[in-house]
mmCIF file of C-alpha atoms in Angstrom:
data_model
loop_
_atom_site.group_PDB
_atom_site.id
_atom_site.type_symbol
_atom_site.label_atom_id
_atom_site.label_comp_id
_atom_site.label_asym_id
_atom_site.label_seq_id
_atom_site.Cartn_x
_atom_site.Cartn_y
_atom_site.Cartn_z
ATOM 1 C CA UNK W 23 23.273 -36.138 15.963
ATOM 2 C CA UNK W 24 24.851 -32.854 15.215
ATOM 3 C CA UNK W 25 23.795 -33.004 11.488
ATOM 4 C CA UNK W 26 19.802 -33.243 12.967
ATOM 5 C CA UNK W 27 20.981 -30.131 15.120
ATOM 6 C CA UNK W 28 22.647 -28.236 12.324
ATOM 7 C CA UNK W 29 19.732 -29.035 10.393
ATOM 8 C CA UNK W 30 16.850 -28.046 12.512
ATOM 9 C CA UNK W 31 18.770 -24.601 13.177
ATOM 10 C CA UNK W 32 18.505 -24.290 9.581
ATOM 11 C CA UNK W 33 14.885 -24.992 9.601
ATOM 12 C CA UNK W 34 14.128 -22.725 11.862
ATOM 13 C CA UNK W 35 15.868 -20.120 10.735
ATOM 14 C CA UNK W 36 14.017 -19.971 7.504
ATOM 15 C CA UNK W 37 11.001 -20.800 9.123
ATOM 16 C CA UNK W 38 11.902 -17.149 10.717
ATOM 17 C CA UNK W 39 12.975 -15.420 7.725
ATOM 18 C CA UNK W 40 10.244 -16.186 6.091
ATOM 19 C CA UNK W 41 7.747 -14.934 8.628
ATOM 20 C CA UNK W 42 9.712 -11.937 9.166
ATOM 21 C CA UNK W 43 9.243 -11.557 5.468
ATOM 22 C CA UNK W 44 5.734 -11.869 5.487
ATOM 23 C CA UNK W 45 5.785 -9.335 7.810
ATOM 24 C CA UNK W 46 7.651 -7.005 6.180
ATOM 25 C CA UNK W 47 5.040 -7.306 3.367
ATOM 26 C CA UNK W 48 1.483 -7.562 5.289
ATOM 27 C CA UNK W 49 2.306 -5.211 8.667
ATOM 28 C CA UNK W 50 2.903 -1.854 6.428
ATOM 29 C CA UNK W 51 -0.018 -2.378 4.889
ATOM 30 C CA UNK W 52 -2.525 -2.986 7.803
ATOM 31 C CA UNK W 53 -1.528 -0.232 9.498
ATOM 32 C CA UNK W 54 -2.324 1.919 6.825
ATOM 33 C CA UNK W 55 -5.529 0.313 6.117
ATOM 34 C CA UNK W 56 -5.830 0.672 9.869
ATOM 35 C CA UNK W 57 -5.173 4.575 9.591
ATOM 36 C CA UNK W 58 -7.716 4.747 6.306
ATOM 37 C CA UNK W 59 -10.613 3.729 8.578
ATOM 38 C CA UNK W 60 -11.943 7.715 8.971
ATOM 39 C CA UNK W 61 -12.680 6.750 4.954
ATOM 40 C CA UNK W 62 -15.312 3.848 6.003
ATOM 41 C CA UNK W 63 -17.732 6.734 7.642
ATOM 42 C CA UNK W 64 -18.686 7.226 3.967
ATOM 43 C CA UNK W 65 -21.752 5.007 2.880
ATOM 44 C CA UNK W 66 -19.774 5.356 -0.597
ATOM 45 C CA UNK W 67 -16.834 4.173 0.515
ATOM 46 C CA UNK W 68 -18.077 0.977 2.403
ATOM 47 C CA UNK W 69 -20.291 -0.234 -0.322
ATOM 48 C CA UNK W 70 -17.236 -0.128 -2.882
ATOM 49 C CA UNK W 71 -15.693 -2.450 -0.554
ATOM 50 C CA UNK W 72 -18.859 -4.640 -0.186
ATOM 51 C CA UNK W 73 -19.114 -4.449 -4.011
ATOM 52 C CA UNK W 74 -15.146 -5.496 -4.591
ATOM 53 C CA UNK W 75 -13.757 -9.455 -4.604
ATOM 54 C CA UNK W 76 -13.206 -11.434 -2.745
ATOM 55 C CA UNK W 77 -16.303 -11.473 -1.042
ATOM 56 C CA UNK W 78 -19.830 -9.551 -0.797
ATOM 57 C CA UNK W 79 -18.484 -8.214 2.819
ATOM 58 C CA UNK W 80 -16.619 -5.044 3.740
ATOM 59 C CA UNK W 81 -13.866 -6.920 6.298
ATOM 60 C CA UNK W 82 -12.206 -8.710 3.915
ATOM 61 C CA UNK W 83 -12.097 -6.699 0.394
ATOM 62 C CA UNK W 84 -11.199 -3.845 2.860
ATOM 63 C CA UNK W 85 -8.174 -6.059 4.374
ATOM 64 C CA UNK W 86 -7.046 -7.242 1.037
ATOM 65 C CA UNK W 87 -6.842 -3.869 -1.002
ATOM 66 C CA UNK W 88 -5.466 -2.101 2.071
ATOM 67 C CA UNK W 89 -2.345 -4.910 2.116
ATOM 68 C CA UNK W 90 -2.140 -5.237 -1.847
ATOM 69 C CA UNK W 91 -2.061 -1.212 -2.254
ATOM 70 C CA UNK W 92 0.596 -1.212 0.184
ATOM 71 C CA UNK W 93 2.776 -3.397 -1.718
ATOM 72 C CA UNK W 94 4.317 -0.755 -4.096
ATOM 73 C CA UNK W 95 5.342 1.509 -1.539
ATOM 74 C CA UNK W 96 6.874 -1.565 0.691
ATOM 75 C CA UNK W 97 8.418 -3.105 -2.766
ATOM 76 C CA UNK W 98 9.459 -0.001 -4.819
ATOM 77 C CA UNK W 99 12.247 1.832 -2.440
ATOM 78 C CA UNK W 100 13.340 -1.568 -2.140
ATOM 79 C CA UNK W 101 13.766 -2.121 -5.901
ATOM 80 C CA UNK W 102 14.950 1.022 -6.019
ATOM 81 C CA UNK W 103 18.014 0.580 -3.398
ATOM 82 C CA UNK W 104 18.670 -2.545 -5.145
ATOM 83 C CA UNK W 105 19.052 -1.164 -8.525
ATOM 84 C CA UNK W 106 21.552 1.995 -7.582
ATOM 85 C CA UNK W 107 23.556 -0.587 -5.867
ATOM 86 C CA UNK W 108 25.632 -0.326 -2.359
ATOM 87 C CA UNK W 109 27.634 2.453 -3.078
ATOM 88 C CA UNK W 110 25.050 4.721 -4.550
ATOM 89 C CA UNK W 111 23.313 7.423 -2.537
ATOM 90 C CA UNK W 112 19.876 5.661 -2.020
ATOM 91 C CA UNK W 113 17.927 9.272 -1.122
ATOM 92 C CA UNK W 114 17.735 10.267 -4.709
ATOM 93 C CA UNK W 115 16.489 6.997 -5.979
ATOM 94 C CA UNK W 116 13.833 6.478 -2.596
ATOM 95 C CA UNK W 117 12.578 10.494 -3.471
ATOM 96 C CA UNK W 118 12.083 9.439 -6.893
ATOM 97 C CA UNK W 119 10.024 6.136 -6.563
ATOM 98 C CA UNK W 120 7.979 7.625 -3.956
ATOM 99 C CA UNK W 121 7.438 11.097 -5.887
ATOM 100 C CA UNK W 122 5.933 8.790 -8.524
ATOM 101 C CA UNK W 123 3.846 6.626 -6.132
ATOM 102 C CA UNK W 124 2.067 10.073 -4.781
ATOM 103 C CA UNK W 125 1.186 11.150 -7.930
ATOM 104 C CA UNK W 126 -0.320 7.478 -9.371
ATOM 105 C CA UNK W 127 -2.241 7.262 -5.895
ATOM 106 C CA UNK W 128 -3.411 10.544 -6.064
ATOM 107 C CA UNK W 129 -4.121 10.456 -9.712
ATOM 108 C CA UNK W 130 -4.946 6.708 -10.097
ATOM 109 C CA UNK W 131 -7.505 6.209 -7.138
ATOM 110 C CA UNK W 132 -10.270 8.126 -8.342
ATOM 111 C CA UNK W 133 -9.964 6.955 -11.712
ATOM 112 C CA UNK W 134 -10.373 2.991 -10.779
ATOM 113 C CA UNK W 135 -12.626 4.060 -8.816
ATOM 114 C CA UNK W 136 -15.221 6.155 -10.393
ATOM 115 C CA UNK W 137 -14.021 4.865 -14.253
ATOM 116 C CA UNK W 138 -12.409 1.674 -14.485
ATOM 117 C CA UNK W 139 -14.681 -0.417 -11.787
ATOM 118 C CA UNK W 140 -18.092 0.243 -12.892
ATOM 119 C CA UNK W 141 -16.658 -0.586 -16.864
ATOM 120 C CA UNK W 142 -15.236 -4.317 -14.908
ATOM 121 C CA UNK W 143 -19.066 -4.534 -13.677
ATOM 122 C CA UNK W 144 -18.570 -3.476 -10.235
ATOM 123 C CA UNK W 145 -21.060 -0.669 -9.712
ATOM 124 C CA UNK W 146 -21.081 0.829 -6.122
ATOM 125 C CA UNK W 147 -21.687 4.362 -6.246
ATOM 126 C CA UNK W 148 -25.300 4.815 -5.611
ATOM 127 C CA UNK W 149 -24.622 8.665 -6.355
ATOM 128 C CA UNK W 150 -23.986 7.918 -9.875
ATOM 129 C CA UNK W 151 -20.257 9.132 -9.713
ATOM 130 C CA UNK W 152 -20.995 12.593 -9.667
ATOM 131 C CA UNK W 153 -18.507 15.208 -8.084
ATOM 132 C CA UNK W 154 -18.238 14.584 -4.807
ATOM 133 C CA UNK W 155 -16.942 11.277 -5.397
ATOM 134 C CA UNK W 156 -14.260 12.147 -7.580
ATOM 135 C CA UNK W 157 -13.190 14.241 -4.827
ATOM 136 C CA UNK W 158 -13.771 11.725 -2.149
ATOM 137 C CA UNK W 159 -11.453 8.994 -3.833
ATOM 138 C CA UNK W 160 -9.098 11.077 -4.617
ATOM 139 C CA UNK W 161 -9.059 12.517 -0.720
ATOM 140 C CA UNK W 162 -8.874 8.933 -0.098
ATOM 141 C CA UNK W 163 -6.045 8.521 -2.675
ATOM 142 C CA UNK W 164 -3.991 11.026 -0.946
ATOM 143 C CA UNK W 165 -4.565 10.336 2.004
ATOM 144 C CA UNK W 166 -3.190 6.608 1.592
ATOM 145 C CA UNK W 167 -0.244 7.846 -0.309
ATOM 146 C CA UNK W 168 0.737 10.074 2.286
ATOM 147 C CA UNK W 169 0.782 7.483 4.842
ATOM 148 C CA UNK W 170 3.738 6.132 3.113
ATOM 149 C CA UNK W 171 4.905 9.075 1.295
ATOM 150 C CA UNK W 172 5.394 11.014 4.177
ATOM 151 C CA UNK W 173 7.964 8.685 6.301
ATOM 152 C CA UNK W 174 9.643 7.369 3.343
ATOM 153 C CA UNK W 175 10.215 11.308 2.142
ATOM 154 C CA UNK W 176 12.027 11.672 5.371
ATOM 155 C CA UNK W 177 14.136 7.982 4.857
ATOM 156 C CA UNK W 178 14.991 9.716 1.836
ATOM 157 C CA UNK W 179 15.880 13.139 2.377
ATOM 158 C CA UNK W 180 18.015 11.660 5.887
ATOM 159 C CA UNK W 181 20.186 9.414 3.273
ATOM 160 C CA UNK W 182 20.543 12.092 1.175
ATOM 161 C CA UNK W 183 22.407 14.134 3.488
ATOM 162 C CA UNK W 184 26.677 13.573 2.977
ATOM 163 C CA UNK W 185 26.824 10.163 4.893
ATOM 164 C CA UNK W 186 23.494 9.617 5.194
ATOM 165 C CA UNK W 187 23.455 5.983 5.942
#
């Protein structure tokens, strides 16, 4: 009887680490994409989402790239905690990742965008990619960025400080 007991505890307790995993993952991520909404007044902007997979509609392309964009800003401080090790001082290492992540967002979003999608087939600007585009993706990109750069900037610079964590 105790074994069943021991067991079940078990059960659920993994049953609860994994959700609070999934969490971890999907929540950072929707609230961003939840804060990018200003972005969807743009015509441009909601037909790229119409035009991207996984379907022809703007709900769920929008839900999907605003959780899978999130990803290396939820992962990367992570990855980069893990690889200075316990005794490190994590701010360095969390500045650096996130430094990076600006600059690729910033950088990277109107590139996809305006370059690499239509050359995959996935033509949505109806303006023909002209200027204001370029700057409206990359707004976008920084914008996006920012809503992770900014708190993890201050995680970093906090553990930076002599006993920061």
């Amino acid at each position: 009887m105790n074994d069943a007991l021991l067991l079940s505890g078990t059960a659920v307790e993994n049953a609860v680490g994994w959700l609070l995993l999934a969490a971890s993952l999907l929540v950072p991520g929707a609230i961003a994409a939840l804060l990018w909404t200003p972005f969807l007044f743009s015509s441009r902007i909601r037909t790229l989402f119409v035009r991207l997979p996984p379907s022809d509609s703007l709900a769920p392309s929008y839900a999907v790239v605003g959780v899978a964009a999130s990803l290396p800003f939820v992962l990367g401080p992570f990855v980069a905690v893990t690889r200075a090790g316990p005794d490190a001082l994590w701010g360095p290492p969390i500045l650096g990742v996130t430094a990076v992540l600006f600059v690729g967002y910033a950088a990277g979003t109107p590139l996809v965008g305006a370059l690499a999608l239509p050359r995959l087939g996935i033509d949505w600007d109806p303006h023909g990619y002209d200027a204001s585009t370029w700057a409206l993706l990359g707004a976008g990109g920084i914008w996006y960025a920012a809503l992770f750069t900014v708190p993890l900037a201050v995680l970093g610079l906090v553990l930076s400080l002599p006993g920061g964590y």
